[in-house]
Amino acid sequence: MKNSKKDIRALSKKELQDFFVSHGDKSFRGSQVYDWLWNKATYNFEDMTNLSKETRQMLMDNFVINNIEVDQMQRSKDGTIKNAVKLHDGFTVESVLIPTMSRTTACVSSQVGCSLDCKFCATAKLKRLRNLNADEIFDQVVAIDKESKLYNGIPLSNIVYMGMGEPLMNYNNVLKSIEKITSPEGLGMSPRRITLSTSGVPKMIKKLADDEVKFHLAVSLHSAIDEIRTQIMPFNAKFPLADLRESLVYWYEKTGKSVTYEYIVWNGINDREEDIRALVEFCKAIPCKVNIIEYNPIDDGQFQQGTDVAVAKYMNALEANHITVTLRHSRGKDIDAACGQLANKMKV
Ligand code: SAH
């Protein structure tokens, strides 16, 4: 056990204020500390310069700040940056900075490993070791923002929860991290610049709707036929497409927001006419966009990127049905930073 002191970032603003009051100080000190932690992203009590020396010492005696550390940074030929991020208890996760002409996007992890077992994803091979805390997700964003300013001269503009892990299996911490990132007392980013990508956990999609979240939702669909989806994403047996569809209808009715489906086309798996028809039908449930993403091989050779012809057939069918479709090319492949490639490779 490295330290038995409590992590100060586990406390809410109210708890911080109460802590000061119970120590004979003003509640307003709690607000000052909160500002250092979540607005200025300070990792050191010594840096909280508007507190007296005694107050800083008192905080040090009672608390720690379990910040992450960027252990290793790799830069791709295309400008993509991958961070191997060390957590306070020694685990490692990865986050990615993806610069394009119009935006810089941070792709952050929400779990060490993953609770799901998608057959085509490298992270799934790691199993889930633990959930990340809100501050550990927040810190990934802060680290990438700094790197973006340093290397590209511009701050971060977008965040995608598409790194390691299934964000909806770590619901409370993920939502808490988004609250810290978006609130004016935190980093003050617009929730409209955040996308949460899920493999599709119906109960949790409904909860997002009930919680009236303001960020975007993306669902990794990959097949609209249960039999096939269960083969490649085995948890689909527990959460079949009918349930997923129902939860998305609920999402749209409650939030009025559309959804993006992420979809990879593979040879011999989902490249038949009936696969295309099933997707078009599924897309009719609520307003949506389809993002066809390039497959990034993960070594075992079981999956192969579908042909250009198959991808074009998908695109034509979707467009013919007035469904917006985009094609996403992978970034950062040379450093294993692309979708589905995050597996702490440089550590093993
Ligand atoms: N668990 C969440 C977020 C992490 S995966 C989810 O499933 O959405 C982020 C995206 O990468 C998902 O759309 C996922 O389907 C995709 N992905 C996984 N493995 C991939 C691979 N080998 N090549 C391309 N994309 C992959």
CSV table of C-alpha atoms and ligand atoms in Angstrom, one decimal:
chain,number,residue,atom,x,y,z
A,1,MET,CA,0.0,0.0,0.0
A,2,LYS,CA,1.6,3.2,-1.2
A,3,ASN,CA,-0.4,5.6,0.9
A,4,SER,CA,-3.3,5.3,3.3
A,5,LYS,CA,-4.3,9.0,3.0
A,6,LYS,CA,-7.5,9.7,1.2
A,7,ASP,CA,-7.4,10.9,-2.4
A,8,ILE,CA,-8.6,14.5,-2.2
A,9,ARG,CA,-10.2,14.3,-5.7
A,10,ALA,CA,-12.7,11.7,-4.4
A,11,LEU,CA,-14.3,14.5,-2.4
A,12,SER,CA,-17.1,16.6,-3.9
A,13,LYS,CA,-17.0,20.4,-3.6
A,14,LYS,CA,-19.5,20.2,-0.7
A,15,GLU,CA,-17.3,17.6,1.1
A,16,LEU,CA,-14.2,19.8,0.7
A,17,GLN,CA,-16.1,22.8,2.1
A,18,ASP,CA,-17.3,20.7,5.0
A,19,PHE,CA,-13.8,19.5,5.6
A,20,PHE,CA,-12.6,23.1,6.1
A,21,VAL,CA,-15.5,24.0,8.3
A,22,SER,CA,-14.9,21.0,10.5
A,23,HIS,CA,-11.2,22.2,10.8
A,24,GLY,CA,-12.3,25.6,12.0
A,25,ASP,CA,-11.8,27.3,8.6
A,26,LYS,CA,-14.2,28.9,6.1
A,27,SER,CA,-16.1,26.8,3.6
A,28,PHE,CA,-14.8,29.1,0.9
A,29,ARG,CA,-11.3,27.5,1.3
A,30,GLY,CA,-13.0,24.3,0.0
A,31,SER,CA,-14.0,26.2,-3.1
A,32,GLN,CA,-10.5,27.5,-3.6
A,33,VAL,CA,-9.1,24.0,-3.4
A,34,TYR,CA,-11.7,22.7,-5.7
A,35,ASP,CA,-10.7,25.3,-8.2
A,36,TRP,CA,-7.0,24.2,-8.0
A,37,LEU,CA,-7.9,20.6,-8.5
A,38,TRP,CA,-10.5,20.7,-11.3
A,39,ASN,CA,-10.0,24.1,-13.1
A,40,LYS,CA,-6.3,24.4,-12.9
A,41,ALA,CA,-5.6,20.7,-12.7
A,42,THR,CA,-3.0,21.1,-10.1
A,43,TYR,CA,-1.3,18.0,-8.8
A,44,ASN,CA,0.7,19.5,-6.0
A,45,PHE,CA,-0.5,21.1,-2.8
A,46,GLU,CA,2.5,23.3,-2.8
A,47,ASP,CA,1.3,25.0,-5.9
A,48,MET,CA,-2.0,26.2,-4.3
A,49,THR,CA,-0.5,29.6,-3.7
A,50,ASN,CA,-3.6,31.4,-2.4
A,51,LEU,CA,-3.6,29.1,0.7
A,52,SER,CA,-1.4,29.7,3.7
A,53,LYS,CA,1.6,27.5,4.3
A,54,GLU,CA,-0.3,25.9,7.3
A,55,THR,CA,-3.3,25.1,5.2
A,56,ARG,CA,-1.2,23.5,2.6
A,57,GLN,CA,0.5,21.4,5.2
A,58,MET,CA,-2.8,20.4,6.7
A,59,LEU,CA,-4.0,19.2,3.3
A,60,MET,CA,-0.7,17.3,2.8
A,61,ASP,CA,-1.2,15.6,6.3
A,62,ASN,CA,-4.7,14.5,5.4
A,63,PHE,CA,-4.8,13.8,1.6
A,64,VAL,CA,-2.9,12.8,-1.5
A,65,ILE,CA,-3.5,13.6,-5.1
A,66,ASN,CA,-3.3,10.3,-7.1
A,67,ASN,CA,-2.5,11.9,-10.4
A,68,ILE,CA,-1.6,9.9,-13.5
A,69,GLU,CA,1.8,10.1,-15.1
A,70,VAL,CA,2.6,9.9,-18.8
A,71,ASP,CA,5.0,7.0,-18.7
A,72,GLN,CA,5.8,6.9,-22.4
A,73,MET,CA,4.8,9.0,-25.4
A,74,GLN,CA,5.0,7.9,-29.0
A,75,ARG,CA,4.4,10.1,-32.0
A,76,SER,CA,3.2,8.7,-35.3
A,77,LYS,CA,4.3,9.8,-38.7
A,78,ASP,CA,0.8,11.3,-39.2
A,79,GLY,CA,1.0,13.4,-36.0
A,80,THR,CA,-1.0,11.1,-33.8
A,81,ILE,CA,0.3,10.8,-30.3
A,82,LYS,CA,-0.1,7.8,-28.0
A,83,ASN,CA,0.4,8.1,-24.3
A,84,ALA,CA,1.0,5.1,-22.0
A,85,VAL,CA,-0.4,6.4,-18.8
A,86,LYS,CA,0.6,5.1,-15.5
A,87,LEU,CA,-2.0,5.0,-12.7
A,88,HIS,CA,-1.1,5.5,-9.1
A,89,ASP,CA,-1.3,1.7,-8.4
A,90,GLY,CA,1.0,0.8,-11.2
A,91,PHE,CA,-1.6,-0.2,-13.9
A,92,THR,CA,-1.2,1.3,-17.4
A,93,VAL,CA,-3.8,2.5,-19.8
A,94,GLU,CA,-3.5,4.3,-23.1
A,95,SER,CA,-4.8,7.5,-24.6
A,96,VAL,CA,-4.4,9.0,-28.0
A,97,LEU,CA,-4.3,12.5,-29.5
A,98,ILE,CA,-5.6,12.7,-33.1
A,99,PRO,CA,-4.9,16.0,-34.9
A,100,THR,CA,-6.8,16.8,-38.1
A,101,MET,CA,-7.1,20.0,-40.1
A,102,SER,CA,-10.1,21.2,-38.2
A,103,ARG,CA,-9.9,19.6,-34.8
A,104,THR,CA,-7.7,17.9,-32.2
A,105,THR,CA,-9.4,14.9,-30.6
A,106,ALA,CA,-8.4,13.1,-27.4
A,107,CYS,CA,-9.4,9.5,-27.3
A,108,VAL,CA,-9.5,8.4,-23.6
A,109,SER,CA,-9.7,5.1,-21.8
A,110,SER,CA,-12.4,4.3,-19.2
A,111,GLN,CA,-11.2,0.9,-17.8
A,112,VAL,CA,-8.0,-1.0,-17.4
A,113,GLY,CA,-8.6,-3.7,-20.0
A,114,CYS,CA,-12.3,-4.3,-20.9
A,115,SER,CA,-15.3,-6.1,-19.4
A,116,LEU,CA,-16.4,-7.2,-22.9
A,117,ASP,CA,-14.9,-9.7,-25.3
A,118,CYS,CA,-15.3,-8.3,-28.8
A,119,LYS,CA,-13.3,-10.8,-31.0
A,120,PHE,CA,-11.8,-8.1,-33.2
A,121,CYS,CA,-10.5,-5.8,-30.5
A,122,ALA,CA,-7.0,-6.0,-29.0
A,123,THR,CA,-8.1,-4.5,-25.7
A,124,ALA,CA,-10.5,-7.4,-25.1
A,125,LYS,CA,-7.6,-9.7,-24.8
A,126,LEU,CA,-6.5,-7.9,-21.6
A,127,LYS,CA,-9.8,-8.6,-19.7
A,128,ARG,CA,-11.0,-6.0,-17.2
A,129,LEU,CA,-8.7,-5.3,-14.4
A,130,ARG,CA,-10.4,-2.3,-12.9
A,131,ASN,CA,-12.5,0.7,-13.6
A,132,LEU,CA,-10.8,4.1,-13.9
A,133,ASN,CA,-11.8,6.8,-11.4
A,134,ALA,CA,-13.2,10.1,-12.7
A,135,ASP,CA,-9.9,11.9,-12.0
A,136,GLU,CA,-7.9,9.3,-14.0
A,137,ILE,CA,-10.1,10.0,-17.0
A,138,PHE,CA,-9.9,13.7,-16.4
A,139,ASP,CA,-6.1,13.6,-16.2
A,140,GLN,CA,-5.8,11.9,-19.6
A,141,VAL,CA,-7.7,14.9,-21.1
A,142,VAL,CA,-5.4,17.3,-19.3
A,143,ALA,CA,-2.3,15.5,-20.4
A,144,ILE,CA,-3.4,15.5,-24.1
A,145,ASP,CA,-4.5,19.1,-24.0
A,146,LYS,CA,-1.0,20.0,-22.8
A,147,GLU,CA,0.7,18.0,-25.6
A,148,SER,CA,-1.7,19.4,-28.2
A,149,LYS,CA,-0.7,22.9,-27.2
A,150,LEU,CA,3.0,22.0,-27.1
A,151,TYR,CA,3.3,20.1,-30.4
A,152,ASN,CA,0.5,21.5,-32.5
A,153,GLY,CA,0.1,24.9,-30.9
A,154,ILE,CA,-3.7,24.5,-30.4
A,155,PRO,CA,-5.7,23.3,-27.5
A,156,LEU,CA,-7.8,20.1,-27.5
A,157,SER,CA,-11.2,20.6,-29.2
A,158,ASN,CA,-12.9,17.2,-28.9
A,159,ILE,CA,-13.0,14.2,-26.7
A,160,VAL,CA,-14.1,10.7,-27.6
A,161,TYR,CA,-14.6,7.9,-25.0
A,162,MET,CA,-13.3,5.3,-27.4
A,163,GLY,CA,-10.1,4.1,-25.8
A,164,MET,CA,-9.7,1.1,-23.6
A,165,GLY,CA,-12.8,-0.2,-21.9
A,166,GLU,CA,-16.6,0.0,-22.1
A,167,PRO,CA,-17.6,3.4,-20.7
A,168,LEU,CA,-21.1,2.3,-19.8
A,169,MET,CA,-19.8,-0.5,-17.6
A,170,ASN,CA,-18.1,2.3,-15.6
A,171,TYR,CA,-21.1,4.6,-15.7
A,172,ASN,CA,-20.7,6.7,-12.6
A,173,ASN,CA,-17.0,7.5,-13.0
A,174,VAL,CA,-17.4,8.2,-16.7
A,175,LEU,CA,-20.3,10.6,-16.1
A,176,LYS,CA,-18.4,12.2,-13.2
A,177,SER,CA,-15.4,12.8,-15.4
A,178,ILE,CA,-17.6,14.4,-18.0
A,179,GLU,CA,-19.1,16.6,-15.4
A,180,LYS,CA,-15.5,17.8,-14.3
A,181,ILE,CA,-14.5,18.3,-18.0
A,182,THR,CA,-17.6,20.3,-18.9
A,183,SER,CA,-18.6,22.3,-15.8
A,184,PRO,CA,-17.5,25.9,-15.8
A,185,GLU,CA,-15.8,25.2,-12.5
A,186,GLY,CA,-13.8,22.5,-14.2
A,187,LEU,CA,-12.3,22.6,-17.7
A,188,GLY,CA,-15.4,24.2,-19.1
A,189,MET,CA,-15.5,22.3,-22.4
A,190,SER,CA,-18.7,22.0,-24.3
A,191,PRO,CA,-20.5,18.6,-23.9
A,192,ARG,CA,-21.3,18.9,-27.6
A,193,ARG,CA,-17.6,18.2,-28.3
A,194,ILE,CA,-17.7,14.9,-26.4
A,195,THR,CA,-18.7,11.5,-27.8
A,196,LEU,CA,-19.2,8.4,-25.7
A,197,SER,CA,-18.8,5.2,-27.7
A,198,THR,CA,-20.5,2.1,-26.4
A,199,SER,CA,-20.8,-1.4,-27.6
A,200,GLY,CA,-24.4,-1.1,-26.7
A,201,VAL,CA,-25.6,-1.7,-23.1
A,202,PRO,CA,-29.4,-1.1,-23.4
A,203,LYS,CA,-30.1,-0.5,-19.7
A,204,MET,CA,-27.3,2.1,-19.5
A,205,ILE,CA,-28.3,3.8,-22.8
A,206,LYS,CA,-31.7,4.4,-21.1
A,207,LYS,CA,-30.1,5.7,-18.0
A,208,LEU,CA,-28.1,8.2,-20.1
A,209,ALA,CA,-31.4,9.4,-21.6
A,210,ASP,CA,-33.0,9.6,-18.1
A,211,ASP,CA,-29.9,11.6,-16.9
A,212,GLU,CA,-30.5,14.0,-19.9
A,213,VAL,CA,-26.8,14.0,-20.9
A,214,LYS,CA,-25.8,16.6,-23.5
A,215,PHE,CA,-22.9,14.7,-25.2
A,216,HIS,CA,-23.1,12.6,-28.3
A,217,LEU,CA,-23.7,8.9,-28.3
A,218,ALA,CA,-22.0,6.4,-30.7
A,219,VAL,CA,-22.8,2.7,-30.8
A,220,SER,CA,-20.4,0.1,-32.1
A,221,LEU,CA,-22.8,-2.0,-34.2
A,222,HIS,CA,-20.8,-4.0,-36.7
A,223,SER,CA,-23.8,-6.2,-37.5
A,224,ALA,CA,-27.6,-5.8,-37.4
A,225,ILE,CA,-28.2,-9.5,-37.4
A,226,ASP,CA,-28.2,-11.1,-33.9
A,227,GLU,CA,-26.6,-14.4,-35.0
A,228,ILE,CA,-23.6,-12.6,-36.5
A,229,ARG,CA,-23.3,-9.9,-33.9
A,230,THR,CA,-23.2,-12.6,-31.2
A,231,GLN,CA,-20.3,-14.3,-32.9
A,232,ILE,CA,-18.1,-11.3,-33.1
A,233,MET,CA,-19.4,-9.5,-29.9
A,234,PRO,CA,-20.5,-12.3,-27.6
A,235,PHE,CA,-22.2,-10.1,-25.0
A,236,ASN,CA,-24.9,-9.5,-27.7
A,237,ALA,CA,-26.4,-12.8,-26.6
A,238,LYS,CA,-27.3,-11.1,-23.3
A,239,PHE,CA,-28.2,-7.7,-24.9
A,240,PRO,CA,-29.8,-8.6,-28.3
A,241,LEU,CA,-30.4,-6.1,-31.0
A,242,ALA,CA,-34.1,-5.8,-30.2
A,243,ASP,CA,-33.2,-4.5,-26.7
A,244,LEU,CA,-30.5,-2.2,-28.2
A,245,ARG,CA,-33.0,-0.8,-30.7
A,246,GLU,CA,-35.6,-0.3,-28.0
A,247,SER,CA,-33.1,1.6,-25.8
A,248,LEU,CA,-32.1,3.8,-28.7
A,249,VAL,CA,-35.8,4.7,-29.5
A,250,TYR,CA,-36.0,5.6,-25.8
A,251,TRP,CA,-32.8,7.7,-26.1
A,252,TYR,CA,-34.2,9.6,-29.1
A,253,GLU,CA,-37.6,10.2,-27.6
A,254,LYS,CA,-36.1,11.6,-24.4
A,255,THR,CA,-33.1,13.6,-25.7
A,256,GLY,CA,-34.1,14.3,-29.3
A,257,LYS,CA,-30.5,13.4,-30.2
A,258,SER,CA,-29.5,11.2,-33.1
A,259,VAL,CA,-26.9,8.5,-32.8
A,260,THR,CA,-23.8,7.4,-34.7
A,261,TYR,CA,-23.3,3.7,-35.6
A,262,GLU,CA,-19.7,2.6,-35.9
A,263,TYR,CA,-19.4,-0.2,-38.4
A,264,ILE,CA,-16.5,-2.3,-39.8
A,265,VAL,CA,-17.0,-4.4,-42.9
A,266,TRP,CA,-15.2,-7.7,-42.9
A,267,ASN,CA,-14.6,-10.3,-45.6
A,268,GLY,CA,-17.0,-13.2,-45.2
A,269,ILE,CA,-18.5,-12.0,-42.0
A,270,ASN,CA,-20.9,-9.1,-42.7
A,271,ASP,CA,-20.4,-8.3,-46.4
A,272,ARG,CA,-23.5,-10.0,-47.9
A,273,GLU,CA,-26.6,-8.3,-49.3
A,274,GLU,CA,-28.6,-9.4,-46.3
A,275,ASP,CA,-26.1,-7.8,-43.9
A,276,ILE,CA,-26.5,-4.5,-45.7
A,277,ARG,CA,-30.3,-4.8,-45.8
A,278,ALA,CA,-30.3,-5.5,-42.0
A,279,LEU,CA,-28.2,-2.4,-41.3
A,280,VAL,CA,-30.5,-0.2,-43.4
A,281,GLU,CA,-33.5,-1.6,-41.6
A,282,PHE,CA,-31.9,-1.0,-38.2
A,283,CYS,CA,-31.0,2.6,-39.2
A,284,LYS,CA,-34.7,3.3,-39.6
A,285,ALA,CA,-35.4,3.1,-35.9
A,286,ILE,CA,-34.2,6.7,-35.1
A,287,PRO,CA,-32.3,9.5,-36.9
A,288,CYS,CA,-28.7,8.3,-37.2
A,289,LYS,CA,-25.4,8.5,-39.1
A,290,VAL,CA,-23.2,5.5,-40.0
A,291,ASN,CA,-19.5,5.8,-39.6
A,292,ILE,CA,-17.7,3.0,-41.5
A,293,ILE,CA,-14.4,2.5,-39.9
A,294,GLU,CA,-11.4,0.8,-41.3
A,295,TYR,CA,-10.4,-2.5,-39.7
A,296,ASN,CA,-7.1,-2.4,-37.9
A,297,PRO,CA,-5.6,-5.9,-37.8
A,298,ILE,CA,-4.8,-7.2,-34.3
A,299,ASP,CA,-2.4,-10.0,-35.3
A,300,ASP,CA,-4.5,-13.2,-35.2
A,301,GLY,CA,-5.6,-12.9,-38.8
A,302,GLN,CA,-9.2,-14.1,-38.1
A,303,PHE,CA,-10.7,-10.9,-39.4
A,304,GLN,CA,-9.9,-9.2,-42.7
A,305,GLN,CA,-11.0,-5.8,-43.9
A,306,GLY,CA,-13.8,-6.0,-46.4
A,307,THR,CA,-13.1,-5.1,-50.0
A,308,ASP,CA,-13.6,-1.6,-51.4
A,309,VAL,CA,-16.5,-3.1,-53.4
A,310,ALA,CA,-18.3,-4.3,-50.3
A,311,VAL,CA,-17.8,-1.0,-48.5
A,312,ALA,CA,-19.1,0.9,-51.6
A,313,LYS,CA,-22.2,-1.4,-51.6
A,314,TYR,CA,-22.9,-0.5,-48.0
A,315,MET,CA,-22.4,3.2,-48.7
A,316,ASN,CA,-24.7,3.2,-51.8
A,317,ALA,CA,-27.4,1.3,-50.0
A,318,LEU,CA,-27.3,3.7,-47.0
A,319,GLU,CA,-27.3,6.8,-49.2
A,320,ALA,CA,-30.1,5.4,-51.3
A,321,ASN,CA,-32.1,5.3,-48.0
A,322,HIS,CA,-31.1,8.9,-47.1
A,323,ILE,CA,-28.9,7.7,-44.2
A,324,THR,CA,-25.7,9.8,-43.8
A,325,VAL,CA,-22.6,7.6,-44.1
A,326,THR,CA,-19.0,8.5,-43.6
A,327,LEU,CA,-15.8,6.6,-44.1
A,328,ARG,CA,-13.2,6.9,-41.4
A,329,HIS,CA,-9.6,6.2,-42.2
A,330,SER,CA,-7.4,5.1,-39.3
A,331,ARG,CA,-4.7,7.3,-37.8
A,332,GLY,CA,-1.7,6.3,-35.9
A,333,LYS,CA,-1.5,2.7,-37.1
A,334,ASP,CA,2.3,2.6,-37.1
A,335,ILE,CA,2.3,3.1,-33.3
A,336,ASP,CA,-0.7,0.8,-32.6
A,337,ALA,CA,-2.7,3.8,-31.6
A,338,ALA,CA,-5.7,3.2,-33.9
A,339,CYS,CA,-9.2,2.0,-32.9
A,340,GLY,CA,-9.1,-1.5,-31.3
A,341,GLN,CA,-5.3,-1.6,-31.2
A,342,LEU,CA,-4.8,-0.3,-27.6
A,343,ALA,CA,-3.3,-3.1,-25.7
A,344,ASN,CA,-0.4,-1.6,-23.7
A,345,LYS,CA,1.8,-3.2,-26.3
A,346,MET,CA,4.9,-1.2,-25.6
A,347,LYS,CA,4.7,-2.4,-22.0
A,348,VAL,CA,4.9,-6.1,-22.7
B,1,SAH,N1,-16.2,-0.2,-25.8
B,1,SAH,C1,-16.5,0.9,-26.5
B,1,SAH,C2,-15.4,1.9,-26.8
B,1,SAH,C3,-14.0,1.3,-27.1
B,1,SAH,S1,-13.8,0.6,-28.8
B,1,SAH,C4,-17.2,0.5,-27.8
B,1,SAH,O1,-17.2,-0.7,-28.1
B,1,SAH,O2,-17.6,1.4,-28.6
B,1,SAH,C5,-13.8,2.0,-29.8
B,1,SAH,C6,-14.2,1.7,-31.3
B,1,SAH,O3,-13.1,0.9,-31.9
B,1,SAH,C7,-15.4,0.8,-31.3
B,1,SAH,O4,-16.2,1.3,-32.4
B,1,SAH,C8,-14.9,-0.5,-31.7
B,1,SAH,O5,-15.8,-1.3,-32.3
B,1,SAH,C9,-13.7,-0.2,-32.6
B,1,SAH,N2,-12.7,-1.2,-32.8
B,1,SAH,C10,-12.4,-2.2,-31.9
B,1,SAH,N3,-11.5,-3.0,-32.5
B,1,SAH,C11,-11.2,-2.5,-33.7
B,1,SAH,C12,-10.2,-2.9,-34.7
B,1,SAH,N4,-9.4,-3.9,-34.6
B,1,SAH,N5,-10.2,-2.1,-35.8
B,1,SAH,C13,-11.0,-1.0,-35.9
B,1,SAH,N6,-11.9,-0.6,-35.0
B,1,SAH,C14,-12.0,-1.4,-33.9
